[in-house]
Amino acid sequence: MPLLLPVTPENLAKAAATLREGGLVAFPTETVYGLGADAANDQAVARIFEAKGRPSFNPLISHVADIEAAERIAIFDGRARKLAQQFWPGPLTLVLPRRPEGRVSLLATAGLDTLAVRIPNHPAALELLRAFHGPVAAPSANPSGKLSPTRADHVVLGLGKKAQLVLDGGPCQVGLESTVLSLTQETPCLLRPGGISLEALKELLGPVEVAAEGGAIQSPGQMESHYAPHAKLRLNAIQVKSGEALLGFGPTAPVGCLNLSPAGDLIEAAAHLFAYLRELDQPGVDVIVVMPIPRHGLGLAINDRLRRAAADR
Ligand code: AMP
Ligand code: MG
């Protein structure tokens, strides 16, 4: 069983230390319980996906304690500041351009140039974020495909030992996920309905588009819904020709190639995936050849992302 701890100053310090060490901490927010990791630590973020058993990498929300911390990782315009002033802390997630020099893991944003951020309205969450001094990436603290947890015991039942520590802050007040609003284009776009209503957003912003069910951004001219390299991708291969670059995996990969994990560790491979794809995706490289990746654990999500990137071409 993970440590189920009441919210006390000592336990908040323990939780912040666990995050600093790259561990997973489940914590209460006003919406649902989140499964948090240091957003700047690739391996810690990879552990979130492993713990949830997600078959794909979707971008995670970075949680911060104040607007200054949010502005260190994302680029705010006037609209974003106005929304933050009115609704933060609260159940509104803003999708904004990623600050290039921000330290958030590429895996946390699924390789995108945009970043989702919010300040949660829960005293324990805010104290944890202040104690940790950095952004915490956190999806809901439940196994993939299961209901979101609104009580600490739901987290323990669902995730077992996969979170090192669960802070018990009682039942969540809102019990609904946060509203996700994208400000990466001229007209704001509602990606997911949630705790803040569309009407409340329109009152402040004027017109707001509503994305199709599922949250994918689909109308023409809008941002890509996931990261795709410019080079073509050839999967499950080991032969490399000129103009091609090899992305290796495991101990059998040729020495000197960029290797997702020389030891064949899927958490390490997931942690490196987006950064290494970007590194190989350079002018002069027509094809990125990717060695076979096992189809279990995080390998499912890695293969899913590679398959989509390959199909995009
Ligand atoms: P959850 O982590 O379960 O609360 O879900 C986070 C939601 O935010 C999902 O619907 C994501 O697709 C969405 N999201 C997070 N980051 C981005 C982003 N950069 N662009 C678009 N949607 C995002
Ligand atoms: Mg969820």
mmCIF file of C-alpha atoms and ligand atoms in Angstrom:
data_model
loop_
_atom_site.group_PDB
_atom_site.id
_atom_site.type_symbol
_atom_site.label_atom_id
_atom_site.label_comp_id
_atom_site.label_asym_id
_atom_site.label_seq_id
_atom_site.Cartn_x
_atom_site.Cartn_y
_atom_site.Cartn_z
ATOM 1 C CA MET A 1 0.000 0.000 0.000
ATOM 2 C CA PRO A 2 1.220 3.539 -0.619
ATOM 3 C CA LEU A 3 1.569 5.903 2.310
ATOM 4 C CA LEU A 4 -1.844 7.480 2.905
ATOM 5 C CA LEU A 5 -1.034 10.609 4.885
ATOM 6 C CA PRO A 6 -3.126 13.415 6.368
ATOM 7 C CA VAL A 7 -2.232 16.932 5.271
ATOM 8 C CA THR A 8 0.208 18.266 7.886
ATOM 9 C CA PRO A 9 3.282 20.484 7.453
ATOM 10 C CA GLU A 10 5.565 17.452 7.935
ATOM 11 C CA ASN A 11 3.697 15.377 5.365
ATOM 12 C CA LEU A 12 3.653 18.235 2.854
ATOM 13 C CA ALA A 13 7.433 18.498 3.254
ATOM 14 C CA LYS A 14 7.706 14.738 2.773
ATOM 15 C CA ALA A 15 5.546 14.936 -0.360
ATOM 16 C CA ALA A 16 7.655 17.784 -1.784
ATOM 17 C CA ALA A 17 10.809 15.754 -1.096
ATOM 18 C CA THR A 18 9.285 12.747 -2.873
ATOM 19 C CA LEU A 19 8.590 14.931 -5.923
ATOM 20 C CA ARG A 20 12.143 16.255 -5.825
ATOM 21 C CA GLU A 21 13.451 12.674 -5.873
ATOM 22 C CA GLY A 22 11.402 11.908 -8.991
ATOM 23 C CA GLY A 23 8.643 10.022 -7.166
ATOM 24 C CA LEU A 24 4.878 10.151 -7.667
ATOM 25 C CA VAL A 25 2.616 11.934 -5.188
ATOM 26 C CA ALA A 26 -1.176 11.809 -5.349
ATOM 27 C CA PHE A 27 -2.705 15.004 -4.000
ATOM 28 C CA PRO A 28 -6.145 16.566 -3.680
ATOM 29 C CA THR A 29 -7.287 19.439 -5.877
ATOM 30 C CA GLU A 30 -10.736 21.016 -6.008
ATOM 31 C CA THR A 31 -11.528 19.031 -9.180
ATOM 32 C CA VAL A 32 -10.234 15.474 -8.640
ATOM 33 C CA TYR A 33 -7.151 13.866 -7.066
ATOM 34 C CA GLY A 34 -4.072 14.327 -9.230
ATOM 35 C CA LEU A 35 -1.111 11.984 -9.719
ATOM 36 C CA GLY A 36 1.782 14.409 -9.612
ATOM 37 C CA ALA A 37 5.422 14.333 -10.678
ATOM 38 C CA ASP A 38 8.149 16.945 -11.123
ATOM 39 C CA ALA A 39 7.167 18.396 -14.512
ATOM 40 C CA ALA A 40 10.829 19.111 -15.296
ATOM 41 C CA ASN A 41 11.928 15.490 -14.765
ATOM 42 C CA ASP A 42 11.465 13.304 -17.882
ATOM 43 C CA GLN A 43 11.701 10.012 -16.021
ATOM 44 C CA ALA A 44 9.296 11.100 -13.294
ATOM 45 C CA VAL A 45 6.775 12.146 -15.952
ATOM 46 C CA ALA A 46 7.260 8.797 -17.720
ATOM 47 C CA ARG A 47 6.377 7.077 -14.431
ATOM 48 C CA ILE A 48 3.002 8.850 -14.446
ATOM 49 C CA PHE A 49 2.131 7.240 -17.771
ATOM 50 C CA GLU A 50 3.355 3.885 -16.555
ATOM 51 C CA ALA A 51 1.394 4.105 -13.299
ATOM 52 C CA LYS A 52 -1.813 4.962 -15.147
ATOM 53 C CA GLY A 53 -1.246 2.279 -17.776
ATOM 54 C CA ARG A 54 -2.092 4.776 -20.499
ATOM 55 C CA PRO A 55 -1.953 3.264 -23.994
ATOM 56 C CA SER A 56 -0.990 6.658 -25.424
ATOM 57 C CA PHE A 57 0.847 9.812 -24.395
ATOM 58 C CA ASN A 58 -1.476 12.746 -24.027
ATOM 59 C CA PRO A 59 -0.236 16.093 -22.795
ATOM 60 C CA LEU A 60 -0.494 16.689 -19.049
ATOM 61 C CA ILE A 61 -1.497 19.771 -17.111
ATOM 62 C CA SER A 62 1.319 21.560 -15.277
ATOM 63 C CA HIS A 63 0.126 22.735 -11.865
ATOM 64 C CA VAL A 64 1.707 25.822 -10.334
ATOM 65 C CA ALA A 65 1.218 27.886 -7.169
ATOM 66 C CA ASP A 66 1.070 31.372 -8.677
ATOM 67 C CA ILE A 67 0.919 33.367 -11.880
ATOM 68 C CA GLU A 68 4.663 34.115 -11.819
ATOM 69 C CA ALA A 69 5.388 30.382 -11.871
ATOM 70 C CA ALA A 70 2.884 29.954 -14.728
ATOM 71 C CA GLU A 71 4.565 32.722 -16.736
ATOM 72 C CA ARG A 72 7.932 31.019 -16.327
ATOM 73 C CA ILE A 73 6.724 28.011 -18.350
ATOM 74 C CA ALA A 74 4.084 29.467 -20.720
ATOM 75 C CA ILE A 75 3.687 32.683 -22.719
ATOM 76 C CA PHE A 76 0.736 34.761 -21.512
ATOM 77 C CA ASP A 77 -1.071 37.395 -23.553
ATOM 78 C CA GLY A 78 -3.658 39.910 -22.312
ATOM 79 C CA ARG A 79 -6.521 37.410 -22.559
ATOM 80 C CA ALA A 80 -4.620 34.800 -20.595
ATOM 81 C CA ARG A 81 -3.792 37.291 -17.841
ATOM 82 C CA LYS A 82 -7.407 38.413 -17.640
ATOM 83 C CA LEU A 83 -8.630 34.818 -17.355
ATOM 84 C CA ALA A 84 -5.987 33.997 -14.763
ATOM 85 C CA GLN A 85 -6.958 37.014 -12.713
ATOM 86 C CA GLN A 86 -10.615 36.090 -12.769
ATOM 87 C CA PHE A 87 -10.552 32.298 -12.454
ATOM 88 C CA TRP A 88 -7.297 31.297 -10.725
ATOM 89 C CA PRO A 89 -6.904 29.569 -8.445
ATOM 90 C CA GLY A 90 -9.693 27.469 -9.937
ATOM 91 C CA PRO A 91 -10.824 24.748 -12.352
ATOM 92 C CA LEU A 92 -9.668 26.451 -15.558
ATOM 93 C CA THR A 93 -6.715 25.071 -17.532
ATOM 94 C CA LEU A 94 -5.157 27.372 -20.124
ATOM 95 C CA VAL A 95 -3.353 25.961 -23.163
ATOM 96 C CA LEU A 96 -0.709 28.512 -24.156
ATOM 97 C CA PRO A 97 2.511 28.622 -26.188
ATOM 98 C CA ARG A 98 5.262 26.822 -24.310
ATOM 99 C CA ARG A 99 8.078 29.064 -23.153
ATOM 100 C CA PRO A 100 11.041 27.599 -25.073
ATOM 101 C CA GLU A 101 13.443 28.113 -22.177
ATOM 102 C CA GLY A 102 10.954 26.689 -19.640
ATOM 103 C CA ARG A 103 12.112 23.512 -17.955
ATOM 104 C CA VAL A 104 8.963 21.428 -18.441
ATOM 105 C CA SER A 105 9.643 17.931 -19.842
ATOM 106 C CA LEU A 106 8.771 17.450 -23.519
ATOM 107 C CA LEU A 107 6.995 14.260 -22.480
ATOM 108 C CA ALA A 108 4.686 16.288 -20.199
ATOM 109 C CA THR A 109 3.463 18.241 -23.239
ATOM 110 C CA ALA A 110 3.599 15.161 -25.515
ATOM 111 C CA GLY A 111 6.160 16.958 -27.658
ATOM 112 C CA LEU A 112 3.866 19.919 -28.389
ATOM 113 C CA ASP A 113 4.944 23.555 -28.524
ATOM 114 C CA THR A 114 1.980 24.384 -26.319
ATOM 115 C CA LEU A 115 1.536 23.801 -22.626
ATOM 116 C CA ALA A 116 -1.483 23.374 -20.360
ATOM 117 C CA VAL A 117 -1.255 25.136 -17.005
ATOM 118 C CA ARG A 118 -3.442 25.939 -14.027
ATOM 119 C CA ILE A 119 -3.422 27.015 -10.389
ATOM 120 C CA PRO A 120 -5.608 24.595 -8.421
ATOM 121 C CA ASN A 121 -7.927 25.976 -5.758
ATOM 122 C CA HIS A 122 -7.149 23.639 -2.881
ATOM 123 C CA PRO A 123 -5.090 24.604 0.163
ATOM 124 C CA ALA A 124 -3.175 21.297 0.286
ATOM 125 C CA ALA A 125 -2.358 21.426 -3.449
ATOM 126 C CA LEU A 126 -1.183 25.030 -3.158
ATOM 127 C CA GLU A 127 0.946 24.293 -0.111
ATOM 128 C CA LEU A 128 2.498 21.295 -1.858
ATOM 129 C CA LEU A 129 3.290 23.395 -4.939
ATOM 130 C CA ARG A 130 4.819 26.141 -2.810
ATOM 131 C CA ALA A 131 6.895 23.633 -0.856
ATOM 132 C CA PHE A 132 8.081 21.987 -4.069
ATOM 133 C CA HIS A 133 8.974 25.273 -5.812
ATOM 134 C CA GLY A 134 8.274 24.081 -9.341
ATOM 135 C CA PRO A 135 5.591 22.949 -11.768
ATOM 136 C CA VAL A 136 3.953 19.591 -11.043
ATOM 137 C CA ALA A 137 2.597 17.603 -13.986
ATOM 138 C CA ALA A 138 -0.533 15.768 -12.933
ATOM 139 C CA PRO A 139 -3.349 13.927 -14.661
ATOM 140 C CA SER A 140 -6.149 12.412 -12.605
ATOM 141 C CA ALA A 141 -4.882 9.775 -10.164
ATOM 142 C CA ASN A 142 -6.689 6.765 -11.618
ATOM 143 C CA PRO A 143 -5.771 3.877 -13.909
ATOM 144 C CA SER A 144 -6.382 4.749 -17.556
ATOM 145 C CA GLY A 145 -10.018 4.310 -18.540
ATOM 146 C CA LYS A 146 -11.303 4.279 -14.956
ATOM 147 C CA LEU A 147 -13.294 6.942 -13.140
ATOM 148 C CA SER A 148 -11.450 9.951 -11.769
ATOM 149 C CA PRO A 149 -10.884 9.743 -8.001
ATOM 150 C CA THR A 150 -12.552 12.322 -5.776
ATOM 151 C CA ARG A 151 -11.401 10.750 -2.485
ATOM 152 C CA ALA A 152 -8.003 9.566 -1.281
ATOM 153 C CA ASP A 153 -9.210 5.986 -0.805
ATOM 154 C CA HIS A 154 -10.273 5.889 -4.476
ATOM 155 C CA VAL A 155 -6.652 6.620 -5.362
ATOM 156 C CA VAL A 156 -5.348 3.837 -3.149
ATOM 157 C CA LEU A 157 -7.892 1.373 -4.547
ATOM 158 C CA GLY A 158 -7.112 2.294 -8.140
ATOM 159 C CA LEU A 159 -3.370 2.747 -8.143
ATOM 160 C CA GLY A 160 -2.231 0.524 -5.274
ATOM 161 C CA LYS A 161 1.469 1.004 -4.694
ATOM 162 C CA LYS A 162 2.107 3.011 -7.846
ATOM 163 C CA ALA A 163 2.022 6.364 -6.031
ATOM 164 C CA GLN A 164 4.722 6.571 -3.368
ATOM 165 C CA LEU A 165 2.533 8.801 -1.281
ATOM 166 C CA VAL A 166 -1.121 9.874 -1.204
ATOM 167 C CA LEU A 167 -2.041 13.096 0.616
ATOM 168 C CA ASP A 168 -5.521 12.742 2.071
ATOM 169 C CA GLY A 169 -7.299 16.083 1.860
ATOM 170 C CA GLY A 170 -10.827 14.705 2.095
ATOM 171 C CA PRO A 171 -13.384 14.650 -0.720
ATOM 172 C CA CYS A 172 -12.917 16.998 -3.707
ATOM 173 C CA GLN A 173 -15.307 19.961 -3.846
ATOM 174 C CA VAL A 174 -15.906 20.241 -7.596
ATOM 175 C CA GLY A 175 -15.579 16.549 -8.503
ATOM 176 C CA LEU A 176 -15.470 17.522 -12.193
ATOM 177 C CA GLU A 177 -12.350 17.927 -14.303
ATOM 178 C CA SER A 178 -11.052 21.415 -15.087
ATOM 179 C CA THR A 179 -12.278 23.285 -18.141
ATOM 180 C CA VAL A 180 -9.522 23.261 -20.792
ATOM 181 C CA LEU A 181 -9.331 26.407 -22.927
ATOM 182 C CA SER A 182 -6.815 26.887 -25.729
ATOM 183 C CA LEU A 183 -5.503 30.400 -26.378
ATOM 184 C CA THR A 184 -3.033 29.368 -29.071
ATOM 185 C CA GLN A 185 -5.103 30.970 -31.842
ATOM 186 C CA GLU A 186 -7.084 34.141 -32.398
ATOM 187 C CA THR A 187 -10.429 32.776 -31.245
ATOM 188 C CA PRO A 188 -10.216 30.956 -27.901
ATOM 189 C CA CYS A 189 -11.201 27.310 -28.198
ATOM 190 C CA LEU A 190 -12.855 25.168 -25.533
ATOM 191 C CA LEU A 191 -11.086 21.777 -25.632
ATOM 192 C CA ARG A 192 -12.853 20.232 -22.662
ATOM 193 C CA PRO A 193 -15.886 21.397 -20.702
ATOM 194 C CA GLY A 194 -15.425 21.332 -16.945
ATOM 195 C CA GLY A 195 -15.624 23.254 -13.710
ATOM 196 C CA ILE A 196 -15.800 26.742 -15.335
ATOM 197 C CA SER A 197 -18.739 27.183 -17.702
ATOM 198 C CA LEU A 198 -18.557 28.213 -21.357
ATOM 199 C CA GLU A 199 -20.916 31.102 -20.548
ATOM 200 C CA ALA A 200 -18.559 32.455 -17.903
ATOM 201 C CA LEU A 201 -15.683 32.312 -20.411
ATOM 202 C CA LYS A 202 -17.696 34.025 -23.151
ATOM 203 C CA GLU A 203 -18.695 36.780 -20.779
ATOM 204 C CA LEU A 204 -15.042 37.648 -20.336
ATOM 205 C CA LEU A 205 -13.680 36.816 -23.794
ATOM 206 C CA GLY A 206 -16.465 37.235 -26.318
ATOM 207 C CA PRO A 207 -16.701 34.449 -28.936
ATOM 208 C CA VAL A 208 -15.301 31.029 -27.955
ATOM 209 C CA GLU A 209 -15.098 28.079 -30.345
ATOM 210 C CA VAL A 210 -15.973 24.623 -29.102
ATOM 211 C CA ALA A 211 -13.712 21.763 -30.220
ATOM 212 C CA ALA A 212 -15.239 18.491 -31.344
ATOM 213 C CA GLU A 213 -15.858 15.843 -28.693
ATOM 214 C CA GLY A 214 -12.674 14.278 -27.397
ATOM 215 C CA GLY A 215 -10.729 17.516 -27.253
ATOM 216 C CA ALA A 216 -8.807 17.135 -30.519
ATOM 217 C CA ILE A 217 -8.401 20.422 -32.340
ATOM 218 C CA GLN A 218 -9.786 19.765 -35.778
ATOM 219 C CA SER A 219 -10.694 22.819 -37.788
ATOM 220 C CA PRO A 220 -8.252 23.750 -40.540
ATOM 221 C CA GLY A 221 -5.443 26.119 -39.655
ATOM 222 C CA GLN A 222 -5.503 25.227 -36.008
ATOM 223 C CA MET A 223 -2.557 23.726 -34.226
ATOM 224 C CA GLU A 224 -1.630 20.098 -34.692
ATOM 225 C CA SER A 225 -3.172 17.897 -32.082
ATOM 226 C CA HIS A 226 0.089 16.047 -31.558
ATOM 227 C CA TYR A 227 3.756 16.347 -32.317
ATOM 228 C CA ALA A 228 4.919 15.002 -35.681
ATOM 229 C CA PRO A 229 8.480 15.199 -37.018
ATOM 230 C CA HIS A 230 9.206 16.621 -40.480
ATOM 231 C CA ALA A 231 11.227 13.550 -41.470
ATOM 232 C CA LYS A 232 9.440 10.335 -42.432
ATOM 233 C CA LEU A 233 9.449 7.565 -39.881
ATOM 234 C CA ARG A 234 10.198 3.906 -40.616
ATOM 235 C CA LEU A 235 9.304 1.702 -37.681
ATOM 236 C CA ASN A 236 10.519 -1.703 -36.507
ATOM 237 C CA ALA A 237 13.615 -1.541 -38.663
ATOM 238 C CA ILE A 238 17.340 -1.840 -38.162
ATOM 239 C CA GLN A 239 18.835 -1.215 -41.622
ATOM 240 C CA VAL A 240 19.888 2.391 -42.208
ATOM 241 C CA LYS A 241 20.724 3.969 -45.577
ATOM 242 C CA SER A 242 22.302 7.358 -46.277
ATOM 243 C CA GLY A 243 20.017 10.303 -45.459
ATOM 244 C CA GLU A 244 18.486 8.203 -42.698
ATOM 245 C CA ALA A 245 19.019 8.456 -38.963
ATOM 246 C CA LEU A 246 18.621 5.569 -36.534
ATOM 247 C CA LEU A 247 16.746 5.821 -33.266
ATOM 248 C CA GLY A 248 17.932 2.833 -31.294
ATOM 249 C CA PHE A 249 16.474 0.859 -28.432
ATOM 250 C CA GLY A 250 18.095 -1.694 -26.181
ATOM 251 C CA PRO A 251 21.496 -3.353 -25.916
ATOM 252 C CA THR A 252 21.547 -4.638 -29.516
ATOM 253 C CA ALA A 253 21.451 -1.139 -31.043
ATOM 254 C CA PRO A 254 24.585 -0.099 -32.953
ATOM 255 C CA VAL A 255 27.088 1.767 -30.817
ATOM 256 C CA GLY A 256 27.013 5.511 -31.454
ATOM 257 C CA CYS A 257 23.360 5.812 -32.469
ATOM 258 C CA LEU A 258 20.947 7.819 -30.362
ATOM 259 C CA ASN A 259 19.512 5.125 -28.085
ATOM 260 C CA LEU A 260 16.181 5.570 -26.273
ATOM 261 C CA SER A 261 17.436 3.190 -23.601
ATOM 262 C CA PRO A 262 20.636 1.145 -23.976
ATOM 263 C CA ALA A 263 19.404 -1.025 -21.102
ATOM 264 C CA GLY A 264 16.033 -1.631 -22.775
ATOM 265 C CA ASP A 265 14.169 0.181 -20.009
ATOM 266 C CA LEU A 266 10.775 1.439 -21.211
ATOM 267 C CA ILE A 267 10.491 4.229 -18.615
ATOM 268 C CA GLU A 268 13.838 5.593 -19.745
ATOM 269 C CA ALA A 269 12.781 5.202 -23.389
ATOM 270 C CA ALA A 270 9.541 7.127 -22.818
ATOM 271 C CA ALA A 271 11.464 9.853 -20.998
ATOM 272 C CA HIS A 272 13.742 10.325 -24.033
ATOM 273 C CA LEU A 273 11.215 9.792 -26.833
ATOM 274 C CA PHE A 274 10.215 13.340 -27.811
ATOM 275 C CA ALA A 275 13.582 14.922 -27.133
ATOM 276 C CA TYR A 276 15.395 12.310 -29.271
ATOM 277 C CA LEU A 277 12.875 12.533 -32.116
ATOM 278 C CA ARG A 278 13.470 16.290 -32.173
ATOM 279 C CA GLU A 279 17.215 15.807 -32.061
ATOM 280 C CA LEU A 280 17.130 13.504 -35.094
ATOM 281 C CA ASP A 281 14.562 15.570 -36.998
ATOM 282 C CA GLN A 282 17.101 17.875 -38.641
ATOM 283 C CA PRO A 283 17.483 19.224 -42.176
ATOM 284 C CA GLY A 284 19.236 16.557 -44.267
ATOM 285 C CA VAL A 285 17.531 13.695 -42.455
ATOM 286 C CA ASP A 286 14.757 12.348 -44.698
ATOM 287 C CA VAL A 287 13.877 9.298 -42.688
ATOM 288 C CA ILE A 288 14.123 8.433 -39.012
ATOM 289 C CA VAL A 289 14.453 4.676 -38.672
ATOM 290 C CA VAL A 290 13.197 3.373 -35.336
ATOM 291 C CA MET A 291 14.239 0.012 -33.934
ATOM 292 C CA PRO A 292 11.510 -2.314 -32.621
ATOM 293 C CA ILE A 293 10.145 -1.357 -29.192
ATOM 294 C CA PRO A 294 8.463 -4.055 -27.078
ATOM 295 C CA ARG A 295 4.676 -3.862 -26.940
ATOM 296 C CA HIS A 296 4.091 -4.059 -23.231
ATOM 297 C CA GLY A 297 3.933 -1.531 -20.391
ATOM 298 C CA LEU A 298 4.976 1.920 -21.605
ATOM 299 C CA GLY A 299 5.990 0.306 -24.907
ATOM 300 C CA LEU A 300 2.329 0.464 -25.955
ATOM 301 C CA ALA A 301 2.231 4.241 -25.615
ATOM 302 C CA ILE A 302 5.632 4.631 -27.283
ATOM 303 C CA ASN A 303 4.536 2.498 -30.257
ATOM 304 C CA ASP A 304 1.228 4.366 -30.436
ATOM 305 C CA ARG A 305 2.993 7.723 -30.690
ATOM 306 C CA LEU A 306 5.513 6.455 -33.255
ATOM 307 C CA ARG A 307 2.752 4.907 -35.357
ATOM 308 C CA ARG A 308 0.839 8.213 -35.428
ATOM 309 C CA ALA A 309 3.929 10.192 -36.280
ATOM 310 C CA ALA A 310 4.657 7.723 -39.122
ATOM 311 C CA ALA A 311 1.070 7.830 -40.425
ATOM 312 C CA ASP A 312 1.016 11.624 -40.526
ATOM 313 C CA ARG A 313 3.222 11.646 -43.584
HETATM 314 P P1 AMP B 1 -6.158 15.384 -17.449
HETATM 315 O O1 AMP B 1 -4.667 15.360 -17.297
HETATM 316 O O2 AMP B 1 -6.774 14.035 -17.365
HETATM 317 O O3 AMP B 1 -6.797 16.389 -16.538
HETATM 318 O O4 AMP B 1 -6.425 15.900 -18.925
HETATM 319 C C1 AMP B 1 -5.716 17.002 -19.422
HETATM 320 C C2 AMP B 1 -6.473 17.580 -20.576
HETATM 321 O O5 AMP B 1 -5.796 18.714 -21.086
HETATM 322 C C3 AMP B 1 -6.599 16.594 -21.722
HETATM 323 O O6 AMP B 1 -7.854 16.735 -22.314
HETATM 324 C C4 AMP B 1 -5.484 17.056 -22.653
HETATM 325 O O7 AMP B 1 -5.681 16.654 -23.976
HETATM 326 C C5 AMP B 1 -5.539 18.559 -22.462
HETATM 327 N N1 AMP B 1 -4.256 19.190 -22.788
HETATM 328 C C6 AMP B 1 -3.164 19.231 -22.008
HETATM 329 N N2 AMP B 1 -2.140 19.861 -22.636
HETATM 330 C C7 AMP B 1 -2.598 20.234 -23.848
HETATM 331 C C8 AMP B 1 -2.030 20.911 -24.958
HETATM 332 N N3 AMP B 1 -0.756 21.332 -24.947
HETATM 333 N N4 AMP B 1 -2.798 21.096 -26.047
HETATM 334 C C9 AMP B 1 -4.080 20.663 -26.063
HETATM 335 N N5 AMP B 1 -4.682 20.022 -25.042
HETATM 336 C C10 AMP B 1 -3.958 19.804 -23.946
HETATM 337 MG MG MG B 2 -8.345 11.746 -16.367
#
